[in-house]
CSV table of C-alpha atoms in Angstrom, one decimal:
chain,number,residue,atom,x,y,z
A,1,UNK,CA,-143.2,34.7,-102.3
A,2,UNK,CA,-140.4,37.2,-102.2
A,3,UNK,CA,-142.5,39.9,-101.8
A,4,UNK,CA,-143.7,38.1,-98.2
A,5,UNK,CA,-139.8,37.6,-97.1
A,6,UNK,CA,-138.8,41.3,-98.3
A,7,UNK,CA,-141.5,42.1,-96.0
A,8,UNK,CA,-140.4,39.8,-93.4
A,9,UNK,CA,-137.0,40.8,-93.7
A,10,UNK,CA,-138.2,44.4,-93.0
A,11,UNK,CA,-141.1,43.5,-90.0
A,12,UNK,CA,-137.8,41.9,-88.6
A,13,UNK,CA,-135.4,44.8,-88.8
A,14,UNK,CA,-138.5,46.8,-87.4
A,15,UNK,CA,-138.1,45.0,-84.2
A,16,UNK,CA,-134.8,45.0,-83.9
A,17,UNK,CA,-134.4,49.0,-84.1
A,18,UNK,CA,-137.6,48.8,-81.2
A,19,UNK,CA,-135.1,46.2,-79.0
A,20,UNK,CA,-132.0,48.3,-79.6
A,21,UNK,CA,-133.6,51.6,-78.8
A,22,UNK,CA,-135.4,50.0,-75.5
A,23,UNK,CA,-131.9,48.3,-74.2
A,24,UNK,CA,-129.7,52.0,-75.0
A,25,UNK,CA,-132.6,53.7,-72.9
A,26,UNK,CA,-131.9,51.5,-70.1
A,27,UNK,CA,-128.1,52.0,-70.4
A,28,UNK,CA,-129.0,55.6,-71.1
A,29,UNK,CA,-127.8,55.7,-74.4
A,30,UNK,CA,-130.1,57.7,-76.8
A,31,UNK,CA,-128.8,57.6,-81.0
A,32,UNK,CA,-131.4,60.2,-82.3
A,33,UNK,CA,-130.8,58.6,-85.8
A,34,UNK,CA,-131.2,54.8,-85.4
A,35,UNK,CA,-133.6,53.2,-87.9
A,36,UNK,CA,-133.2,51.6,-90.9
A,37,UNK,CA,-131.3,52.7,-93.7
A,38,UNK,CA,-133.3,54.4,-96.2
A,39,UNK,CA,-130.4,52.9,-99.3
A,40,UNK,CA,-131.2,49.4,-98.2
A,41,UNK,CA,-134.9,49.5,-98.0
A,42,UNK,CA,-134.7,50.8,-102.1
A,43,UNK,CA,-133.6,47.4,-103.2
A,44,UNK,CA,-136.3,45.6,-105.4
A,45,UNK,CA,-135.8,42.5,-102.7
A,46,UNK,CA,-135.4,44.9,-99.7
A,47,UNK,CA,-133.0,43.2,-96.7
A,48,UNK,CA,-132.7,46.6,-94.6
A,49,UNK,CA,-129.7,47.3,-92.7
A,50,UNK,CA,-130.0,49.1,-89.6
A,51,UNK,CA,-128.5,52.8,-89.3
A,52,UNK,CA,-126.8,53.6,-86.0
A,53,UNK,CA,-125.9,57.1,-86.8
A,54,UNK,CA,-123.4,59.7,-85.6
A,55,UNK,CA,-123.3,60.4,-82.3
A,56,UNK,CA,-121.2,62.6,-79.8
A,57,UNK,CA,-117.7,61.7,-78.1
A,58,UNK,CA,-119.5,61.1,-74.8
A,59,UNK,CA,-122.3,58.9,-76.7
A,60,UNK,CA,-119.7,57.1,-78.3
A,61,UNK,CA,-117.8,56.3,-74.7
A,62,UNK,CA,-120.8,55.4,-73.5
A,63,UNK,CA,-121.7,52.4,-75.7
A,64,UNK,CA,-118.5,51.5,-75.1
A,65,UNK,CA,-118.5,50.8,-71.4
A,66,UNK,CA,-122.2,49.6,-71.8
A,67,UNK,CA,-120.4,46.7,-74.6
A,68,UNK,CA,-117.6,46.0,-71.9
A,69,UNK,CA,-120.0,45.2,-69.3
């Protein structure tokens, strides 16, 4: 049984990085490194959080004014 939520848990975080990548495309925000990070997904009982990643300045602003909207 936990083996089917860990796997859940990481279908789920699967998604998520799909549906954040699709909506920064349409604000015309691209982070290169989003995805899941690798430390989280290690766990015996894996709960991945997602990795958002460095980015530039301009990226950065970017987000930003895509947030305030």
């Amino acid at each position: 049984m936990k083996a089917r939520h860990s796997a859940l848990c990481v279908e789920e975080a699967e998604e998520v990085v799909k549906e954040l990548r699709a909506a920064l495309a349409r604000a015309g925000i691209s982070l290169p490194s989003l995805g899941l990070d690798p430390v989280s997904l290690a766990r015996e009982a894996p709960c991945p959080l997602v990795e958002l990643g460095r980015c530039s300045v301009e990226t950065a602003r970017r987000i930003a004014a895509a947030v305030v909207r």
